[in-house]
Amino acid sequence: MDIPDGNATLTIVMGIAITNLKGIVAAIAAIVTYSTMSLAQQADLRDESALLAQLAQATPEQAVGLDRQLQALWSQSGSASADLLLERGREALDDGDVEAALEHLTALTDHAPEFAEGWHVRASAHFGIERFGMAAADLEYALTLNPNNYDAIYGLGLIFEVLEQPEQAYEVYLRALAIHPHHEEVTSAVNRLKPLIDGKAL
């Protein structure tokens, strides 16, 4: 084997250096791209339309995280006092103290009437003590403010079921499922009512 002269050796070394440099540049470009994607994903956490679009196409596993992000987004009123009233209302509901929950949540809807989640959660309190008409009114108002809240739509379907209106309930559940295809409670409700609705259609 011939031993390369000095110029040949320099050419080989420069070739290796250039190859390594290309690899480093490619690696840096990949890191920058990944960082940019991460920032975009973080930005999407506050983009309701982006989250809903992802939810409609998500796997069941992905839907869990997207649902959590949407719930967090919908629970932000932009007011510290309103957020506190929502938190207290939810805590009272969890403790089974519906009257206290209604007190906090009514104060919330009075204080922040454009905050959809206040109406949604107050509807849950009304539903818990079988004030179905008031619950339905609160849900309908919540949905005028946030028509994409699939949990509020689900609640409306439950009221139709309680009032023995399965066809209306079924239609409402399908509306919720169109937004969140992997919603477990809605899926169960649709499966529960489908045989009944199909039977009536026959």
JSON list of C-alpha atoms in Angstrom, two decimals:
[
{"chain": "A", "resi": 1, "resn": "MET", "atom": "CA", "xyz": [0.00, 0.00, 0.00]},
{"chain": "A", "resi": 2, "resn": "ASP", "atom": "CA", "xyz": [1.37, 3.47, -0.95]},
{"chain": "A", "resi": 3, "resn": "ILE", "atom": "CA", "xyz": [1.89, 5.99, 1.86]},
{"chain": "A", "resi": 4, "resn": "PRO", "atom": "CA", "xyz": [0.19, 9.29, 0.99]},
{"chain": "A", "resi": 5, "resn": "ASP", "atom": "CA", "xyz": [2.31, 12.40, 0.84]},
{"chain": "A", "resi": 6, "resn": "GLY", "atom": "CA", "xyz": [1.68, 15.46, 2.99]},
{"chain": "A", "resi": 7, "resn": "ASN", "atom": "CA", "xyz": [-0.77, 17.11, 0.60]},
{"chain": "A", "resi": 8, "resn": "ALA", "atom": "CA", "xyz": [-2.77, 13.93, 0.25]},
{"chain": "A", "resi": 9, "resn": "THR", "atom": "CA", "xyz": [-2.92, 13.53, 4.03]},
{"chain": "A", "resi": 10, "resn": "LEU", "atom": "CA", "xyz": [-4.13, 17.13, 4.40]},
{"chain": "A", "resi": 11, "resn": "THR", "atom": "CA", "xyz": [-6.82, 16.49, 1.79]},
{"chain": "A", "resi": 12, "resn": "ILE", "atom": "CA", "xyz": [-7.99, 13.38, 3.66]},
{"chain": "A", "resi": 13, "resn": "VAL", "atom": "CA", "xyz": [-8.07, 15.23, 7.00]},
{"chain": "A", "resi": 14, "resn": "MET", "atom": "CA", "xyz": [-9.99, 18.15, 5.47]},
{"chain": "A", "resi": 15, "resn": "GLY", "atom": "CA", "xyz": [-12.46, 15.71, 3.92]},
{"chain": "A", "resi": 16, "resn": "ILE", "atom": "CA", "xyz": [-13.09, 14.08, 7.29]},
{"chain": "A", "resi": 17, "resn": "ALA", "atom": "CA", "xyz": [-13.46, 17.49, 8.93]},
{"chain": "A", "resi": 18, "resn": "ILE", "atom": "CA", "xyz": [-15.95, 18.62, 6.30]},
{"chain": "A", "resi": 19, "resn": "THR", "atom": "CA", "xyz": [-17.93, 15.37, 6.69]},
{"chain": "A", "resi": 20, "resn": "ASN", "atom": "CA", "xyz": [-18.00, 15.83, 10.47]},
{"chain": "A", "resi": 21, "resn": "LEU", "atom": "CA", "xyz": [-19.00, 19.47, 10.05]},
{"chain": "A", "resi": 22, "resn": "LYS", "atom": "CA", "xyz": [-21.92, 18.46, 7.87]},
{"chain": "A", "resi": 23, "resn": "GLY", "atom": "CA", "xyz": [-23.01, 16.00, 10.53]},
{"chain": "A", "resi": 24, "resn": "ILE", "atom": "CA", "xyz": [-22.77, 18.66, 13.24]},
{"chain": "A", "resi": 25, "resn": "VAL", "atom": "CA", "xyz": [-24.74, 21.16, 11.15]},
{"chain": "A", "resi": 26, "resn": "ALA", "atom": "CA", "xyz": [-27.43, 18.52, 10.49]},
{"chain": "A", "resi": 27, "resn": "ALA", "atom": "CA", "xyz": [-27.59, 17.72, 14.21]},
{"chain": "A", "resi": 28, "resn": "ILE", "atom": "CA", "xyz": [-27.92, 21.40, 15.12]},
{"chain": "A", "resi": 29, "resn": "ALA", "atom": "CA", "xyz": [-30.64, 21.84, 12.51]},
{"chain": "A", "resi": 30, "resn": "ALA", "atom": "CA", "xyz": [-32.51, 18.86, 13.97]},
{"chain": "A", "resi": 31, "resn": "ILE", "atom": "CA", "xyz": [-32.24, 20.30, 17.48]},
{"chain": "A", "resi": 32, "resn": "VAL", "atom": "CA", "xyz": [-33.51, 23.70, 16.30]},
{"chain": "A", "resi": 33, "resn": "THR", "atom": "CA", "xyz": [-36.39, 22.06, 14.46]},
{"chain": "A", "resi": 34, "resn": "TYR", "atom": "CA", "xyz": [-37.29, 20.00, 17.53]},
{"chain": "A", "resi": 35, "resn": "SER", "atom": "CA", "xyz": [-37.13, 23.09, 19.74]},
{"chain": "A", "resi": 36, "resn": "THR", "atom": "CA", "xyz": [-39.35, 24.98, 17.32]},
{"chain": "A", "resi": 37, "resn": "MET", "atom": "CA", "xyz": [-41.84, 22.10, 17.31]},
{"chain": "A", "resi": 38, "resn": "SER", "atom": "CA", "xyz": [-41.82, 22.01, 21.11]},
{"chain": "A", "resi": 39, "resn": "LEU", "atom": "CA", "xyz": [-42.54, 25.73, 21.27]},
{"chain": "A", "resi": 40, "resn": "ALA", "atom": "CA", "xyz": [-45.35, 25.32, 18.75]},
{"chain": "A", "resi": 41, "resn": "GLN", "atom": "CA", "xyz": [-46.82, 22.49, 20.81]},
{"chain": "A", "resi": 42, "resn": "GLN", "atom": "CA", "xyz": [-46.62, 24.64, 23.95]},
{"chain": "A", "resi": 43, "resn": "ALA", "atom": "CA", "xyz": [-48.33, 27.49, 22.12]},
{"chain": "A", "resi": 44, "resn": "ASP", "atom": "CA", "xyz": [-51.10, 25.08, 21.10]},
{"chain": "A", "resi": 45, "resn": "LEU", "atom": "CA", "xyz": [-51.89, 24.46, 24.77]},
{"chain": "A", "resi": 46, "resn": "ARG", "atom": "CA", "xyz": [-53.80, 27.76, 24.76]},
{"chain": "A", "resi": 47, "resn": "ASP", "atom": "CA", "xyz": [-55.23, 27.41, 21.26]},
{"chain": "A", "resi": 48, "resn": "GLU", "atom": "CA", "xyz": [-58.69, 25.90, 21.67]},
{"chain": "A", "resi": 49, "resn": "SER", "atom": "CA", "xyz": [-59.29, 25.37, 17.96]},
{"chain": "A", "resi": 50, "resn": "ALA", "atom": "CA", "xyz": [-55.95, 23.57, 17.56]},
{"chain": "A", "resi": 51, "resn": "LEU", "atom": "CA", "xyz": [-56.62, 21.35, 20.57]},
{"chain": "A", "resi": 52, "resn": "LEU", "atom": "CA", "xyz": [-60.12, 20.50, 19.33]},
{"chain": "A", "resi": 53, "resn": "ALA", "atom": "CA", "xyz": [-58.78, 19.68, 15.87]},
{"chain": "A", "resi": 54, "resn": "GLN", "atom": "CA", "xyz": [-56.21, 17.36, 17.42]},
{"chain": "A", "resi": 55, "resn": "LEU", "atom": "CA", "xyz": [-58.86, 15.79, 19.67]},
{"chain": "A", "resi": 56, "resn": "ALA", "atom": "CA", "xyz": [-61.06, 14.91, 16.70]},
{"chain": "A", "resi": 57, "resn": "GLN", "atom": "CA", "xyz": [-58.18, 12.93, 15.15]},
{"chain": "A", "resi": 58, "resn": "ALA", "atom": "CA", "xyz": [-56.56, 11.61, 18.34]},
{"chain": "A", "resi": 59, "resn": "THR", "atom": "CA", "xyz": [-56.07, 8.07, 19.54]},
{"chain": "A", "resi": 60, "resn": "PRO", "atom": "CA", "xyz": [-57.75, 7.19, 22.86]},
{"chain": "A", "resi": 61, "resn": "GLU", "atom": "CA", "xyz": [-54.41, 7.63, 24.63]},
{"chain": "A", "resi": 62, "resn": "GLN", "atom": "CA", "xyz": [-53.77, 11.04, 23.06]},
{"chain": "A", "resi": 63, "resn": "ALA", "atom": "CA", "xyz": [-57.34, 12.13, 23.80]},
{"chain": "A", "resi": 64, "resn": "VAL", "atom": "CA", "xyz": [-56.72, 11.86, 27.55]},
{"chain": "A", "resi": 65, "resn": "GLY", "atom": "CA", "xyz": [-54.03, 14.54, 27.48]},
{"chain": "A", "resi": 66, "resn": "LEU", "atom": "CA", "xyz": [-55.93, 16.76, 25.06]},
{"chain": "A", "resi": 67, "resn": "ASP", "atom": "CA", "xyz": [-59.04, 16.56, 27.22]},
{"chain": "A", "resi": 68, "resn": "ARG", "atom": "CA", "xyz": [-56.98, 17.58, 30.25]},
{"chain": "A", "resi": 69, "resn": "GLN", "atom": "CA", "xyz": [-55.58, 20.58, 28.37]},
{"chain": "A", "resi": 70, "resn": "LEU", "atom": "CA", "xyz": [-59.02, 21.69, 27.20]},
{"chain": "A", "resi": 71, "resn": "GLN", "atom": "CA", "xyz": [-60.51, 21.37, 30.68]},
{"chain": "A", "resi": 72, "resn": "ALA", "atom": "CA", "xyz": [-57.67, 23.48, 32.09]},
{"chain": "A", "resi": 73, "resn": "LEU", "atom": "CA", "xyz": [-58.17, 26.07, 29.36]},
{"chain": "A", "resi": 74, "resn": "TRP", "atom": "CA", "xyz": [-61.93, 26.26, 29.89]},
{"chain": "A", "resi": 75, "resn": "SER", "atom": "CA", "xyz": [-61.43, 26.65, 33.65]},
{"chain": "A", "resi": 76, "resn": "GLN", "atom": "CA", "xyz": [-59.46, 29.88, 33.24]},
{"chain": "A", "resi": 77, "resn": "SER", "atom": "CA", "xyz": [-61.72, 32.90, 33.55]},
{"chain": "A", "resi": 78, "resn": "GLY", "atom": "CA", "xyz": [-59.02, 35.53, 33.46]},
{"chain": "A", "resi": 79, "resn": "SER", "atom": "CA", "xyz": [-60.10, 36.75, 36.89]},
{"chain": "A", "resi": 80, "resn": "ALA", "atom": "CA", "xyz": [-58.52, 35.53, 40.13]},
{"chain": "A", "resi": 81, "resn": "SER", "atom": "CA", "xyz": [-61.73, 36.06, 42.09]},
{"chain": "A", "resi": 82, "resn": "ALA", "atom": "CA", "xyz": [-63.82, 34.19, 39.51]},
{"chain": "A", "resi": 83, "resn": "ASP", "atom": "CA", "xyz": [-61.32, 31.33, 39.46]},
{"chain": "A", "resi": 84, "resn": "LEU", "atom": "CA", "xyz": [-61.52, 31.15, 43.26]},
{"chain": "A", "resi": 85, "resn": "LEU", "atom": "CA", "xyz": [-65.33, 30.98, 43.20]},
{"chain": "A", "resi": 86, "resn": "LEU", "atom": "CA", "xyz": [-65.16, 28.19, 40.62]},
{"chain": "A", "resi": 87, "resn": "GLU", "atom": "CA", "xyz": [-62.67, 26.28, 42.76]},
{"chain": "A", "resi": 88, "resn": "ARG", "atom": "CA", "xyz": [-64.81, 26.69, 45.87]},
{"chain": "A", "resi": 89, "resn": "GLY", "atom": "CA", "xyz": [-67.93, 25.63, 44.00]},
{"chain": "A", "resi": 90, "resn": "ARG", "atom": "CA", "xyz": [-66.24, 22.49, 42.72]},
{"chain": "A", "resi": 91, "resn": "GLU", "atom": "CA", "xyz": [-64.84, 21.66, 46.16]},
{"chain": "A", "resi": 92, "resn": "ALA", "atom": "CA", "xyz": [-68.30, 22.02, 47.69]},
{"chain": "A", "resi": 93, "resn": "LEU", "atom": "CA", "xyz": [-69.74, 19.71, 45.04]},
{"chain": "A", "resi": 94, "resn": "ASP", "atom": "CA", "xyz": [-67.01, 17.16, 45.74]},
{"chain": "A", "resi": 95, "resn": "ASP", "atom": "CA", "xyz": [-67.90, 17.36, 49.43]},
{"chain": "A", "resi": 96, "resn": "GLY", "atom": "CA", "xyz": [-71.58, 16.83, 48.67]},
{"chain": "A", "resi": 97, "resn": "ASP", "atom": "CA", "xyz": [-72.56, 20.30, 49.91]},
{"chain": "A", "resi": 98, "resn": "VAL", "atom": "CA", "xyz": [-74.77, 21.32, 46.99]},
{"chain": "A", "resi": 99, "resn": "GLU", "atom": "CA", "xyz": [-76.23, 24.40, 48.67]},
{"chain": "A", "resi": 100, "resn": "ALA", "atom": "CA", "xyz": [-72.77, 25.82, 49.35]},
{"chain": "A", "resi": 101, "resn": "ALA", "atom": "CA", "xyz": [-71.78, 24.96, 45.79]},
{"chain": "A", "resi": 102, "resn": "LEU", "atom": "CA", "xyz": [-74.80, 26.81, 44.42]},
{"chain": "A", "resi": 103, "resn": "GLU", "atom": "CA", "xyz": [-73.98, 29.82, 46.57]},
{"chain": "A", "resi": 104, "resn": "HIS", "atom": "CA", "xyz": [-70.43, 30.02, 45.21]},
{"chain": "A", "resi": 105, "resn": "LEU", "atom": "CA", "xyz": [-71.43, 29.27, 41.64]},
{"chain": "A", "resi": 106, "resn": "THR", "atom": "CA", "xyz": [-74.30, 31.74, 41.58]},
{"chain": "A", "resi": 107, "resn": "ALA", "atom": "CA", "xyz": [-71.90, 34.39, 42.86]},
{"chain": "A", "resi": 108, "resn": "LEU", "atom": "CA", "xyz": [-69.61, 33.33, 40.02]},
{"chain": "A", "resi": 109, "resn": "THR", "atom": "CA", "xyz": [-72.23, 33.60, 37.29]},
{"chain": "A", "resi": 110, "resn": "ASP", "atom": "CA", "xyz": [-73.27, 37.01, 38.68]},
{"chain": "A", "resi": 111, "resn": "HIS", "atom": "CA", "xyz": [-69.65, 38.18, 38.82]},
{"chain": "A", "resi": 112, "resn": "ALA", "atom": "CA", "xyz": [-68.56, 36.71, 35.47]},
{"chain": "A", "resi": 113, "resn": "PRO", "atom": "CA", "xyz": [-71.64, 36.05, 33.30]},
{"chain": "A", "resi": 114, "resn": "GLU", "atom": "CA", "xyz": [-69.50, 35.51, 30.18]},
{"chain": "A", "resi": 115, "resn": "PHE", "atom": "CA", "xyz": [-67.50, 32.69, 31.80]},
{"chain": "A", "resi": 116, "resn": "ALA", "atom": "CA", "xyz": [-69.03, 29.51, 30.35]},
{"chain": "A", "resi": 117, "resn": "GLU", "atom": "CA", "xyz": [-67.59, 27.11, 32.90]},
{"chain": "A", "resi": 118, "resn": "GLY", "atom": "CA", "xyz": [-69.39, 28.84, 35.75]},
{"chain": "A", "resi": 119, "resn": "TRP", "atom": "CA", "xyz": [-72.75, 28.05, 34.15]},
{"chain": "A", "resi": 120, "resn": "HIS", "atom": "CA", "xyz": [-71.64, 24.52, 33.29]},
{"chain": "A", "resi": 121, "resn": "VAL", "atom": "CA", "xyz": [-70.60, 23.65, 36.84]},
{"chain": "A", "resi": 122, "resn": "ARG", "atom": "CA", "xyz": [-73.69, 25.30, 38.35]},
{"chain": "A", "resi": 123, "resn": "ALA", "atom": "CA", "xyz": [-75.78, 23.09, 36.05]},
{"chain": "A", "resi": 124, "resn": "SER", "atom": "CA", "xyz": [-74.10, 20.08, 37.69]},
{"chain": "A", "resi": 125, "resn": "ALA", "atom": "CA", "xyz": [-75.18, 21.35, 41.08]},
{"chain": "A", "resi": 126, "resn": "HIS", "atom": "CA", "xyz": [-78.77, 21.82, 39.93]},
{"chain": "A", "resi": 127, "resn": "PHE", "atom": "CA", "xyz": [-78.75, 18.36, 38.34]},
{"chain": "A", "resi": 128, "resn": "GLY", "atom": "CA", "xyz": [-77.54, 16.84, 41.62]},
{"chain": "A", "resi": 129, "resn": "ILE", "atom": "CA", "xyz": [-80.68, 17.99, 43.43]},
{"chain": "A", "resi": 130, "resn": "GLU", "atom": "CA", "xyz": [-82.95, 17.16, 40.47]},
{"chain": "A", "resi": 131, "resn": "ARG", "atom": "CA", "xyz": [-83.62, 20.73, 39.38]},
{"chain": "A", "resi": 132, "resn": "PHE", "atom": "CA", "xyz": [-83.53, 19.56, 35.79]},
{"chain": "A", "resi": 133, "resn": "GLY", "atom": "CA", "xyz": [-85.14, 22.62, 34.24]},
{"chain": "A", "resi": 134, "resn": "MET", "atom": "CA", "xyz": [-82.63, 24.95, 35.89]},
{"chain": "A", "resi": 135, "resn": "ALA", "atom": "CA", "xyz": [-79.78, 22.62, 34.98]},
{"chain": "A", "resi": 136, "resn": "ALA", "atom": "CA", "xyz": [-80.88, 22.59, 31.33]},
{"chain": "A", "resi": 137, "resn": "ALA", "atom": "CA", "xyz": [-81.14, 26.40, 31.29]},
{"chain": "A", "resi": 138, "resn": "ASP", "atom": "CA", "xyz": [-77.62, 26.75, 32.69]},
{"chain": "A", "resi": 139, "resn": "LEU", "atom": "CA", "xyz": [-76.23, 24.22, 30.20]},
{"chain": "A", "resi": 140, "resn": "GLU", "atom": "CA", "xyz": [-77.88, 25.93, 27.26]},
{"chain": "A", "resi": 141, "resn": "TYR", "atom": "CA", "xyz": [-76.41, 29.26, 28.34]},
{"chain": "A", "resi": 142, "resn": "ALA", "atom": "CA", "xyz": [-72.99, 27.68, 28.86]},
{"chain": "A", "resi": 143, "resn": "LEU", "atom": "CA", "xyz": [-73.16, 26.26, 25.34]},
{"chain": "A", "resi": 144, "resn": "THR", "atom": "CA", "xyz": [-74.02, 29.64, 23.83]},
{"chain": "A", "resi": 145, "resn": "LEU", "atom": "CA", "xyz": [-70.71, 30.83, 25.33]},
{"chain": "A", "resi": 146, "resn": "ASN", "atom": "CA", "xyz": [-68.71, 27.67, 24.56]},
{"chain": "A", "resi": 147, "resn": "PRO", "atom": "CA", "xyz": [-70.48, 25.44, 22.01]},
{"chain": "A", "resi": 148, "resn": "ASN", "atom": "CA", "xyz": [-67.56, 22.99, 21.99]},
{"chain": "A", "resi": 149, "resn": "ASN", "atom": "CA", "xyz": [-67.82, 21.92, 25.64]},
{"chain": "A", "resi": 150, "resn": "TYR", "atom": "CA", "xyz": [-68.59, 18.25, 25.11]},
{"chain": "A", "resi": 151, "resn": "ASP", "atom": "CA", "xyz": [-69.12, 17.68, 28.85]},
{"chain": "A", "resi": 152, "resn": "ALA", "atom": "CA", "xyz": [-71.87, 20.32, 28.90]},
{"chain": "A", "resi": 153, "resn": "ILE", "atom": "CA", "xyz": [-73.42, 18.70, 25.81]},
{"chain": "A", "resi": 154, "resn": "TYR", "atom": "CA", "xyz": [-73.25, 15.34, 27.58]},
{"chain": "A", "resi": 155, "resn": "GLY", "atom": "CA", "xyz": [-75.02, 16.85, 30.59]},
{"chain": "A", "resi": 156, "resn": "LEU", "atom": "CA", "xyz": [-77.82, 18.07, 28.36]},
{"chain": "A", "resi": 157, "resn": "GLY", "atom": "CA", "xyz": [-78.17, 14.56, 26.96]},
{"chain": "A", "resi": 158, "resn": "LEU", "atom": "CA", "xyz": [-78.46, 13.16, 30.48]},
{"chain": "A", "resi": 159, "resn": "ILE", "atom": "CA", "xyz": [-81.31, 15.55, 31.21]},
{"chain": "A", "resi": 160, "resn": "PHE", "atom": "CA", "xyz": [-83.15, 14.43, 28.08]},
{"chain": "A", "resi": 161, "resn": "GLU", "atom": "CA", "xyz": [-82.70, 10.83, 29.24]},
{"chain": "A", "resi": 162, "resn": "VAL", "atom": "CA", "xyz": [-84.03, 11.61, 32.71]},
{"chain": "A", "resi": 163, "resn": "LEU", "atom": "CA", "xyz": [-87.02, 13.31, 31.09]},
{"chain": "A", "resi": 164, "resn": "GLU", "atom": "CA", "xyz": [-87.57, 10.15, 29.01]},
{"chain": "A", "resi": 165, "resn": "GLN", "atom": "CA", "xyz": [-86.74, 11.75, 25.68]},
{"chain": "A", "resi": 166, "resn": "PRO", "atom": "CA", "xyz": [-84.24, 9.20, 24.30]},
{"chain": "A", "resi": 167, "resn": "GLU", "atom": "CA", "xyz": [-84.28, 10.45, 20.71]},
{"chain": "A", "resi": 168, "resn": "GLN", "atom": "CA", "xyz": [-83.25, 13.95, 21.74]},
{"chain": "A", "resi": 169, "resn": "ALA", "atom": "CA", "xyz": [-80.69, 12.52, 24.15]},
{"chain": "A", "resi": 170, "resn": "TYR", "atom": "CA", "xyz": [-79.21, 10.35, 21.41]},
{"chain": "A", "resi": 171, "resn": "GLU", "atom": "CA", "xyz": [-78.87, 13.27, 19.01]},
{"chain": "A", "resi": 172, "resn": "VAL", "atom": "CA", "xyz": [-77.17, 15.35, 21.70]},
{"chain": "A", "resi": 173, "resn": "TYR", "atom": "CA", "xyz": [-74.77, 12.52, 22.54]},
{"chain": "A", "resi": 174, "resn": "LEU", "atom": "CA", "xyz": [-73.80, 12.20, 18.89]},
{"chain": "A", "resi": 175, "resn": "ARG", "atom": "CA", "xyz": [-73.09, 15.91, 18.84]},
{"chain": "A", "resi": 176, "resn": "ALA", "atom": "CA", "xyz": [-70.72, 15.51, 21.80]},
{"chain": "A", "resi": 177, "resn": "LEU", "atom": "CA", "xyz": [-69.08, 12.45, 20.23]},
{"chain": "A", "resi": 178, "resn": "ALA", "atom": "CA", "xyz": [-68.39, 14.39, 17.04]},
{"chain": "A", "resi": 179, "resn": "ILE", "atom": "CA", "xyz": [-66.21, 16.75, 19.08]},
{"chain": "A", "resi": 180, "resn": "HIS", "atom": "CA", "xyz": [-64.63, 14.16, 21.39]},
{"chain": "A", "resi": 181, "resn": "PRO", "atom": "CA", "xyz": [-64.80, 10.73, 19.67]},
{"chain": "A", "resi": 182, "resn": "HIS", "atom": "CA", "xyz": [-63.24, 8.91, 22.65]},
{"chain": "A", "resi": 183, "resn": "HIS", "atom": "CA", "xyz": [-65.38, 10.34, 25.47]},
{"chain": "A", "resi": 184, "resn": "GLU", "atom": "CA", "xyz": [-66.08, 7.24, 27.57]},
{"chain": "A", "resi": 185, "resn": "GLU", "atom": "CA", "xyz": [-69.36, 8.37, 29.17]},
{"chain": "A", "resi": 186, "resn": "VAL", "atom": "CA", "xyz": [-70.77, 9.63, 25.88]},
{"chain": "A", "resi": 187, "resn": "THR", "atom": "CA", "xyz": [-69.73, 6.44, 24.08]},
{"chain": "A", "resi": 188, "resn": "SER", "atom": "CA", "xyz": [-71.46, 4.36, 26.76]},
{"chain": "A", "resi": 189, "resn": "ALA", "atom": "CA", "xyz": [-74.60, 6.50, 26.47]},
{"chain": "A", "resi": 190, "resn": "VAL", "atom": "CA", "xyz": [-74.68, 6.14, 22.68]},
{"chain": "A", "resi": 191, "resn": "ASN", "atom": "CA", "xyz": [-74.23, 2.37, 22.93]},
{"chain": "A", "resi": 192, "resn": "ARG", "atom": "CA", "xyz": [-76.95, 2.23, 25.56]},
{"chain": "A", "resi": 193, "resn": "LEU", "atom": "CA", "xyz": [-79.50, 4.14, 23.49]},
{"chain": "A", "resi": 194, "resn": "LYS", "atom": "CA", "xyz": [-78.64, 2.93, 19.99]},
{"chain": "A", "resi": 195, "resn": "PRO", "atom": "CA", "xyz": [-80.65, -0.33, 20.16]},
{"chain": "A", "resi": 196, "resn": "LEU", "atom": "CA", "xyz": [-83.67, 1.61, 21.42]},
{"chain": "A", "resi": 197, "resn": "ILE", "atom": "CA", "xyz": [-83.40, 4.26, 18.70]},
{"chain": "A", "resi": 198, "resn": "ASP", "atom": "CA", "xyz": [-82.79, 1.66, 15.97]},
{"chain": "A", "resi": 199, "resn": "GLY", "atom": "CA", "xyz": [-85.78, -0.31, 17.20]},
{"chain": "A", "resi": 200, "resn": "LYS", "atom": "CA", "xyz": [-88.05, 2.72, 16.97]},
{"chain": "A", "resi": 201, "resn": "ALA", "atom": "CA", "xyz": [-86.75, 3.49, 13.49]},
{"chain": "A", "resi": 202, "resn": "LEU", "atom": "CA", "xyz": [-87.88, 0.03, 12.38]}
]
